[in-house]
């Protein structure tokens, strides 16, 4: 499959995914995952109403044990860090659910949510995220609406193309400002700019950024080399006010990325998909291959 | 007090602080705090062996309640977000400990760890962090060693000055790479560059950054405008290997910031103090006032 088709299969991934069964209640839901697979846990921590613990390293926290569930997510099933964490969980006698297309992970764990293989992990987010959200917040997850929201993004190609051209012609560094419950989406955009478009990018979120980024937004050098983007509108009017006042007091203009859909799960996927398509367009403008992450493959090879 | 003296009072702050009493055991330790006060919870989440929940927004998560302890940290005692979270905790009947120099927070909460006032919040980290670490990991907290580690940083002014000159003369944007248990310290450096030196800065951490930043480290534009810094050495040799291999496969050089002390709490303060002094020197080189955050004061005024 062509990489653009991979990325644009996100709506179909949502439609073809299903929830899984939980055997019992748990104290914490622990997510292990890195990069494109790790973003699932980050999103879950904002959308689930149960305590979520995120692990994006080699080890489980000491306090995690049998009363907790580990959801191990590795698209390839061979991510070194996730294998290490899963091994620790099994040694502690924990229940584990693996979400993977295969690899070592699928043979370590009894309960596997098997997802189709052959994609780049970051283009398989729908397969990995949908089962988690449907399992934990199924009633809020209205698939038809979610897909409709993503279709509306496909109709905004001109807007997306204009933004991509502006970023590439100015050699700009995107900085994406999010807010709850879309902090992880801002981070997802950063990683998609990094891996699809091969450019530096950073994310941050309100209101915390009013306690750090705000000062250099007024006083820094090189400000004109960044492109500041912000999701819009926020649910909380206090955050909306903060965004506007931050622009005023620092003399900045943040480009608003408007989410059109109404419910939060639709917005979530709408914003994810917008970032996916934008990062693809930036890659095309730069004439780099958005699929290629050979540098990471090389790194993994040298770590062995 | 001169601002440099404020910043350099960190060792004295550690010496003059004491632990507080916990009335009972808790399910989660919840930290509420923003910016310079919020970094305490971030560090706690890496150093405590109990489950930590971080709140840097207006609301407590739904699942937090009477079985949990809220530690509310606001140096001024008037941080809007922290007041809001504390109010919610009190309404839920939770135990609350406030760490503050005064303000509204000190009158809302029965149990207050009172810290000396008159400093910039980001220059009062020792007062806010030490009680937390001593309470929860007292045995690992060897004050004489911690202070000795900070004194050794004061002896490295030439190295720090050289680095500051390099950053300012090249108008470079620092990117600080950390790793567990010093991810929050990398974030602390970012915020200190932002508020003391008034320059953009970003932080990230191994191994997660091998799943995002690594690709643009090879393919991006504007790479020469950044200064990549990494703490050294990591405890985990797998992280050390990742740092070296990342440099090799991307053709990058990360400036190592060496921590000389041996135990982790000493290293923690050594690295924090190094970043504090470096950000001060960058401010002096840029001829900006490191104490001044009038833009944030203006923002707060307009939010009322």
XYZ file of C-alpha atoms in Angstrom:
608
model
C 0.000 0.000 0.000
C 1.177 3.526 -0.796
C 2.037 5.455 2.373
C -0.581 8.133 1.727
C -3.162 5.354 1.516
C -1.826 3.931 4.798
C -2.278 7.287 6.513
C -5.690 7.797 4.925
C -6.906 4.409 6.123
C -7.463 5.903 9.584
C -11.271 6.116 9.199
C -11.405 2.515 7.953
C -9.243 1.428 10.901
C -11.713 2.959 13.330
C -14.640 1.209 11.614
C -12.981 -2.200 11.605
C -11.837 -2.201 15.251
C -13.696 -3.657 18.223
C -13.433 -3.453 22.013
C -11.938 -6.248 24.143
C -13.175 -7.833 27.362
C -11.889 -6.891 30.778
C -11.800 -9.841 33.161
C -12.264 -7.734 36.283
C -11.793 -4.286 37.740
C -8.293 -2.927 38.269
C -6.638 -0.370 40.511
C -4.592 1.197 37.702
C -4.534 0.748 33.952
C -0.859 0.765 33.027
C 0.095 1.496 29.414
C 3.458 0.473 28.018
C 4.356 1.790 24.585
C 6.842 3.973 22.741
C 6.453 6.561 19.963
C 3.504 5.876 17.653
C 2.331 3.055 19.931
C 2.928 5.055 23.105
C 0.593 7.838 22.083
C -2.353 5.496 22.780
C -1.645 5.539 26.507
C -1.128 9.301 26.483
C -4.545 9.779 24.901
C -6.086 7.233 27.280
C -4.753 9.172 30.263
C -6.855 12.142 29.122
C -10.011 10.255 28.088
C -10.403 7.441 30.624
C -12.000 8.135 33.973
C -9.821 5.529 35.736
C -6.260 6.027 36.998
C -3.773 5.576 34.158
C -0.041 4.998 34.554
C 2.201 5.631 31.527
C 5.420 3.713 30.969
C 7.710 4.761 28.120
C 10.943 3.253 29.366
C 12.375 -0.175 30.205
C 10.895 -0.690 33.677
C 7.564 -0.897 35.489
C 7.210 1.323 38.557
C 7.728 -0.571 41.827
C 4.179 -0.039 43.061
C 2.551 -1.698 40.034
C 1.327 -5.257 40.672
C -1.452 -7.820 40.552
C -4.224 -5.340 41.231
C -3.282 -3.468 38.048
C -3.752 -4.244 34.357
C -0.923 -3.778 31.865
C -1.896 -2.887 28.312
C 1.260 -3.429 26.250
C 1.206 -1.743 22.872
C 3.833 -2.339 20.218
C 2.749 -2.359 16.612
C 5.692 -4.496 15.526
C 5.596 -6.552 18.706
C 9.367 -6.241 18.962
C 9.931 -2.906 20.687
C 12.773 -3.464 23.149
C 11.393 -1.268 25.934
C 7.860 -2.701 25.728
C 9.105 -6.301 25.734
C 11.143 -5.545 28.850
C 8.159 -4.007 30.671
C 5.856 -6.859 29.639
C 8.339 -9.400 30.950
C 8.399 -7.623 34.309
C 4.584 -7.592 34.461
C 4.389 -11.312 33.751
C 6.953 -12.003 36.454
C 4.770 -10.037 38.874
C 1.746 -12.164 37.947
C -0.168 -9.283 36.395
C -2.956 -9.501 33.845
C -1.636 -8.278 30.490
C -3.402 -7.356 27.271
C -1.142 -6.929 24.233
C -2.135 -4.825 21.235
C 0.168 -5.770 18.381
C 0.425 -7.073 14.826
C 2.683 -9.952 15.926
C 6.334 -10.237 16.928
C 7.673 -11.431 20.271
C 4.954 -9.648 22.189
C 2.184 -11.738 20.622
C 3.805 -14.950 21.804
C 4.561 -13.712 25.339
C 1.014 -12.794 26.265
C -2.122 -14.929 26.370
C -4.584 -12.142 25.618
C -3.708 -10.448 22.330
C -5.683 -7.840 20.405
C -4.281 -8.671 16.985
C -4.120 -5.792 14.510
C -3.355 -6.000 10.763
C 0.352 -5.820 9.904
C 2.329 -4.190 7.119
C 1.817 -0.544 8.051
C 4.144 1.987 9.572
C 3.323 1.966 13.325
C 2.441 5.664 13.278
C -0.036 4.997 10.445
C -1.796 2.303 12.485
C -3.027 4.489 15.352
C -6.685 3.756 14.579
C -6.145 0.041 15.032
C -4.396 0.522 18.376
C -6.394 3.386 19.871
C -9.957 2.408 18.934
C -10.073 -0.865 20.923
C -8.830 0.963 24.039
C -11.321 3.817 23.810
C -14.226 1.544 22.938
C -13.427 -0.732 25.865
C -13.257 2.038 28.425
C -15.542 4.806 27.117
C -17.663 2.876 24.617
C -20.789 4.941 25.130
C -19.033 8.159 24.155
C -17.557 6.594 21.021
C -19.993 7.209 18.172
C -18.217 5.698 15.186
C -20.337 7.279 12.457
C -19.704 10.715 13.881
C -15.994 10.053 14.323
C -15.655 8.958 10.711
C -17.711 11.898 9.498
C -15.359 14.229 11.376
C -12.367 12.693 9.608
C -14.089 12.983 6.221
C -14.541 16.683 6.852
C -10.765 16.973 7.267
C -10.269 15.388 3.853
C -12.344 18.262 2.477
C -9.883 20.820 3.886
C -6.931 19.903 1.659
C -6.527 23.427 0.343
C -6.189 24.868 3.834
C -3.783 22.074 4.794
C -1.735 22.547 1.640
C -1.424 26.284 2.268
C -0.174 25.707 5.774
C 2.340 23.102 4.572
C 3.671 25.504 1.925
C 4.057 28.258 4.488
C 6.015 25.983 6.840
C 8.351 24.680 4.146
C 8.955 27.955 2.319
C 9.886 29.642 5.603
C 11.775 26.581 6.876
C 9.639 27.033 9.995
C 9.684 24.891 13.123
C 6.136 24.026 14.193
C 5.225 24.458 17.839
C 1.826 22.970 18.601
C -0.130 24.222 21.589
C -2.815 21.914 22.972
C -4.925 21.749 26.098
C -6.829 19.069 27.951
C -8.076 16.603 26.662
C -5.929 17.128 23.547
C -2.449 17.493 25.030
C -1.470 14.128 23.617
C -2.742 15.175 20.191
C -0.373 18.138 20.230
C 2.395 15.668 21.065
C 1.185 13.382 18.255
C 1.523 16.297 15.818
C 5.092 16.894 17.017
C 6.022 13.258 16.403
C 4.338 13.232 12.986
C 6.248 16.340 11.897
C 9.396 14.607 13.152
C 8.946 11.267 11.430
C 6.853 12.047 8.354
C 8.273 15.461 7.482
C 11.727 15.043 9.062
C 11.636 18.454 10.709
C 12.053 19.547 14.290
C 8.798 20.321 16.083
C 7.708 20.793 19.670
C 4.451 20.730 21.587
C 3.248 22.294 24.796
C -0.117 22.943 26.445
C -2.217 25.511 28.219
C -2.365 26.548 31.024
C 1.117 25.190 31.908
C 2.805 27.038 29.041
C 1.739 30.315 30.652
C 4.365 29.382 33.237
C 7.232 28.786 30.784
C 6.970 29.469 27.000
C 5.152 32.740 27.545
C 8.207 34.771 28.582
C 10.346 33.951 25.512
C 7.310 34.493 23.269
C 7.953 38.107 24.100
C 11.707 38.272 24.564
C 13.414 35.544 22.549
C 15.601 35.648 19.473
C 14.592 33.550 16.408
C 10.864 33.759 17.137
C 10.124 34.387 13.458
C 11.576 30.978 12.624
C 8.786 29.150 14.466
C 5.189 28.544 13.445
C 2.848 28.537 16.428
C -0.300 26.475 16.043
C -3.119 26.094 18.546
C -6.176 23.855 18.580
C -9.459 25.730 18.686
C -11.896 26.140 20.376
C -11.124 24.816 23.865
C -13.999 23.414 25.955
C -13.031 25.527 28.965
C -13.570 29.263 28.380
C -10.738 30.018 30.844
C -8.349 28.345 28.407
C -9.806 30.293 25.471
C -9.198 33.508 27.365
C -5.637 32.434 28.179
C -4.888 31.789 24.505
C -6.143 35.223 23.497
C -4.411 37.077 26.303
C -1.142 35.230 25.669
C -1.208 36.456 22.085
C -1.895 40.019 23.245
C 0.763 40.311 25.939
C 3.502 38.667 23.865
C 2.618 40.198 20.486
C 2.199 36.740 18.957
C -0.238 35.188 16.543
C -1.070 31.517 16.957
C -2.605 29.866 13.922
C -5.871 28.297 15.044
C -6.556 24.752 13.908
C -10.314 24.568 14.139
C -12.029 21.354 15.087
C -15.469 21.394 13.521
C -17.099 18.377 15.151
C -18.996 18.632 18.402
C -18.305 15.630 20.646
C -14.837 15.138 22.131
C -14.041 11.760 20.620
C -14.859 13.073 17.139
C -12.680 16.101 17.815
C -9.907 13.851 18.973
C -9.819 11.937 15.701
C -10.441 15.058 13.636
C -7.394 16.760 15.141
C -5.237 13.637 14.886
C -6.118 13.207 11.238
C -5.528 16.878 10.446
C -2.003 16.569 11.849
C -1.380 13.362 9.953
C -2.365 14.936 6.623
C -0.501 18.158 7.341
C 2.729 16.334 8.162
C 2.346 14.339 4.926
C 1.932 17.516 2.916
C 4.990 19.050 4.545
C 6.944 15.945 3.524
C 5.725 16.273 -0.070
C 6.626 19.973 -0.166
C 10.091 19.116 1.137
C 10.414 16.241 -1.344
C 11.315 13.786 1.407
C 9.842 10.302 1.697
C 7.313 10.427 4.557
C 7.420 6.660 5.043
C 11.197 6.427 5.446
C 12.529 6.021 8.984
C 15.671 4.149 8.022
C 17.689 6.112 10.561
C 15.659 4.486 13.346
C 16.109 1.069 11.774
C 19.840 1.725 11.674
C 19.773 2.793 15.315
C 17.919 -0.344 16.365
C 20.414 -2.472 14.469
C 23.384 -0.883 16.233
C 21.779 -1.293 19.650
C 21.676 -5.082 19.320
C 18.058 40.186 47.798
C 19.826 40.315 44.425
C 18.399 37.704 42.038
C 21.735 35.913 41.671
C 21.795 35.574 45.461
C 18.239 34.211 45.358
C 19.255 31.557 42.853
C 22.435 30.769 44.759
C 20.526 30.265 47.987
C 19.490 26.806 46.789
C 21.996 24.954 49.041
C 20.882 27.021 52.052
C 17.244 26.261 51.215
C 17.949 22.548 51.288
C 19.700 22.861 54.663
C 16.924 24.864 56.283
C 14.014 22.660 55.150
C 12.407 19.815 57.086
C 10.017 16.954 56.340
C 6.322 17.032 57.302
C 4.159 14.378 58.973
C 1.824 12.120 57.027
C -1.325 11.297 58.994
C -1.843 7.944 57.293
C -1.147 5.929 54.168
C -2.695 7.007 50.868
C -3.651 5.347 47.591
C -2.185 8.116 45.432
C -0.125 11.199 46.173
C -1.600 13.916 43.969
C 0.505 16.992 43.231
C -1.060 20.218 42.093
C 1.260 22.947 40.896
C 2.203 25.024 37.877
C 5.555 26.112 36.436
C 8.285 26.527 39.044
C 6.002 25.038 41.718
C 4.772 22.251 39.416
C 8.241 20.882 38.856
C 8.190 19.501 42.416
C 5.484 16.974 41.482
C 7.279 16.055 38.283
C 10.428 15.276 40.223
C 8.428 13.417 42.886
C 6.881 11.200 40.207
C 10.394 9.990 39.363
C 11.773 9.689 42.887
C 8.891 8.423 45.040
C 8.068 4.731 45.103
C 4.345 5.392 45.581
C 1.817 6.196 42.817
C 1.951 9.891 41.936
C -0.718 11.807 40.013
C 0.253 15.163 38.481
C -2.255 17.960 38.014
C -1.209 21.087 36.110
C -4.618 22.363 35.122
C -7.812 23.609 36.788
C -9.413 20.260 37.717
C -8.783 17.131 39.755
C -9.280 13.840 37.890
C -12.642 12.208 38.646
C -11.136 9.156 40.315
C -9.229 11.136 42.969
C -10.871 11.145 46.391
C -10.632 10.551 50.131
C -8.144 7.712 49.849
C -5.668 10.081 48.188
C -3.526 12.934 49.509
C -3.308 16.236 47.671
C -0.072 18.179 47.985
C -0.848 21.670 46.686
C 2.189 23.710 45.804
C 2.049 27.375 44.932
C 4.876 29.601 46.025
C 2.740 32.731 45.969
C -0.302 30.881 47.259
C -2.422 32.639 44.646
C -1.991 30.520 41.509
C -5.427 30.346 39.899
C -5.198 26.730 38.740
C -3.852 25.438 42.066
C -6.510 27.277 44.087
C -9.180 25.712 41.872
C -7.804 22.185 42.332
C -7.414 22.655 46.086
C -11.015 23.817 46.353
C -12.171 20.666 44.572
C -10.101 18.469 46.892
C -11.559 20.106 49.989
C -15.075 19.633 48.612
C -14.287 15.948 48.179
C -13.169 15.712 51.812
C -9.554 14.940 50.949
C -6.525 15.463 53.137
C -4.510 18.368 51.761
C -1.001 19.611 52.495
C -0.152 23.049 51.125
C 3.413 24.162 50.449
C 3.369 27.942 50.079
C 4.732 31.246 51.328
C 1.213 32.553 52.017
C -1.631 33.863 49.863
C -5.109 32.379 49.565
C -3.800 28.837 49.656
C -2.387 29.228 53.176
C -5.800 30.230 54.519
C -7.741 27.492 52.709
C -5.806 24.551 54.083
C -5.273 23.453 57.671
C -1.912 21.793 57.132
C 0.558 24.266 55.664
C 4.282 23.840 55.087
C 5.170 27.516 55.259
C 8.195 28.576 53.204
C 9.969 31.968 53.316
C 8.507 34.574 50.951
C 10.012 37.295 48.773
C 11.727 35.122 46.181
C 10.839 34.386 42.585
C 8.957 31.041 42.699
C 11.498 29.403 40.383
C 14.284 30.475 42.749
C 12.542 28.797 45.703
C 12.640 25.205 44.466
C 14.786 24.051 47.390
C 12.178 25.205 49.893
C 9.373 23.411 48.052
C 11.123 20.245 46.921
C 13.172 19.351 49.990
C 10.207 18.795 52.362
C 8.577 16.466 49.816
C 11.676 14.381 49.183
C 12.611 14.203 52.858
C 9.101 13.100 53.784
C 8.918 10.315 51.236
C 12.530 9.213 50.682
C 14.205 10.602 53.746
C 16.768 7.838 54.044
C 18.144 8.508 50.575
C 18.406 12.249 51.234
C 21.868 12.930 52.587
C 21.916 16.681 52.993
C 25.664 17.144 53.430
C 26.290 15.277 50.207
C 23.587 17.170 48.343
C 25.053 20.504 49.404
C 28.565 19.361 48.555
C 27.337 18.444 45.074
C 25.936 21.930 44.596
C 29.154 23.521 45.848
C 31.035 21.597 43.178
C 28.817 23.242 40.553
C 29.788 26.667 41.858
C 33.375 25.677 41.087
C 32.526 25.118 37.418
C 31.744 28.736 36.539
C 34.258 28.827 33.701
C 32.668 25.850 31.971
C 29.194 27.300 32.538
C 30.253 30.703 31.251
C 31.738 29.190 28.098
C 28.544 27.325 27.360
C 26.451 30.455 27.938
C 28.663 32.460 25.577
C 28.338 29.790 22.899
C 24.535 29.786 23.172
C 24.194 33.550 23.034
C 26.778 34.253 20.342
C 25.120 31.679 18.060
C 21.599 32.687 19.099
C 21.105 28.975 19.727
C 17.968 27.263 21.013
C 18.839 24.780 23.766
C 17.303 21.313 23.584
C 17.951 19.355 26.763
C 17.870 15.570 26.681
C 17.234 13.795 29.970
C 16.397 10.287 31.060
C 14.859 8.668 34.109
C 15.013 9.785 36.947
C 16.047 13.187 35.554
C 13.360 13.829 32.935
C 11.850 16.540 35.089
C 15.275 18.148 35.476
C 15.534 18.466 31.687
C 12.114 20.119 31.780
C 13.299 22.370 34.619
C 16.219 23.510 32.430
C 13.786 24.318 29.615
C 11.675 26.468 31.922
C 14.720 28.225 33.379
C 16.019 29.106 29.901
C 12.512 30.393 29.144
C 12.031 32.556 32.217
C 15.552 33.552 33.275
C 17.156 33.895 29.830
C 13.972 34.676 27.829
C 14.874 32.264 25.054
C 12.990 29.362 23.520
C 14.137 25.953 24.749
C 12.788 22.427 24.669
C 13.375 19.198 26.518
C 12.909 15.545 25.699
C 14.139 12.242 27.092
C 15.640 8.883 26.221
C 14.503 6.299 25.197
C 11.253 7.940 23.957
C 13.107 10.469 21.800
C 14.483 7.601 19.747
C 10.891 7.328 18.542
C 10.495 10.983 17.503
C 13.342 13.550 17.578
C 15.827 11.097 16.118
C 14.567 11.302 12.518
C 14.830 15.102 12.178
C 18.212 15.013 13.923
C 19.322 13.577 10.620
C 16.978 15.223 8.098
C 15.804 18.594 9.395
C 16.531 22.110 8.301
C 17.862 24.628 10.887
C 19.614 21.944 12.955
C 22.664 24.178 13.339
C 20.509 26.716 15.183
C 19.971 24.363 18.111
C 22.288 23.384 20.948
C 21.750 19.807 22.070
C 22.634 19.050 25.667
C 22.452 15.700 27.439
C 22.945 14.742 31.079
C 25.767 12.296 31.656
C 26.282 9.509 32.660
C 22.957 7.641 32.802
C 22.504 4.910 35.422
C 21.232 2.425 32.843
C 23.933 1.371 30.354
C 21.233 0.769 27.721
C 20.480 4.496 27.830
C 24.179 5.342 27.553
C 24.420 3.166 24.465
C 21.329 4.835 22.975
C 22.842 8.278 23.449
C 26.042 7.282 21.689
C 24.322 5.452 18.849
C 21.874 8.306 18.320
C 24.806 10.667 17.824
C 26.412 8.244 15.370
C 23.413 7.518 13.158
C 22.267 11.141 12.978
C 25.686 12.781 12.735
C 25.008 14.848 15.846
C 27.007 15.892 18.830
C 25.251 16.294 22.149
C 27.101 18.350 24.719
C 27.384 16.219 27.845
C 26.539 17.871 31.155
C 28.405 15.704 33.604
C 27.040 15.076 37.061
C 29.962 14.407 39.341
C 28.223 13.221 42.501
C 27.407 9.599 43.132
C 23.996 9.200 44.765
C 20.842 10.087 42.819
C 19.508 12.779 45.111
C 22.842 14.616 44.996
C 22.851 14.303 41.221
C 19.337 15.634 41.092
C 20.301 18.843 42.896
C 23.622 19.087 41.094
C 21.896 19.039 37.711
C 19.132 21.413 38.804
C 21.691 23.898 40.124
C 23.821 23.645 36.991
C 20.801 24.565 34.869
C 19.900 27.418 37.191
C 23.367 28.941 36.970
C 23.644 28.358 33.216
C 20.324 30.083 32.535
C 21.471 33.017 34.686
C 24.687 33.325 32.708
C 22.771 33.228 29.439
C 20.618 36.075 30.735
C 23.720 38.081 31.659
C 25.293 37.470 28.235
C 22.046 38.607 26.576
C 21.865 41.633 28.907
C 18.304 40.788 29.931
C 17.054 40.893 33.516
C 16.780 37.269 34.663
C 14.358 38.171 37.452
C 11.869 39.986 35.240
C 8.686 38.100 34.324
C 6.490 41.167 33.942
C 4.837 39.651 30.877
C 3.371 36.918 33.084
C 2.236 39.489 35.625
C 0.545 41.391 32.816
C -1.106 38.181 31.608
C -2.418 37.385 35.072
C -3.794 40.897 35.387
C -5.684 40.627 32.119
C -7.148 37.248 33.046
C -8.941 38.679 36.080
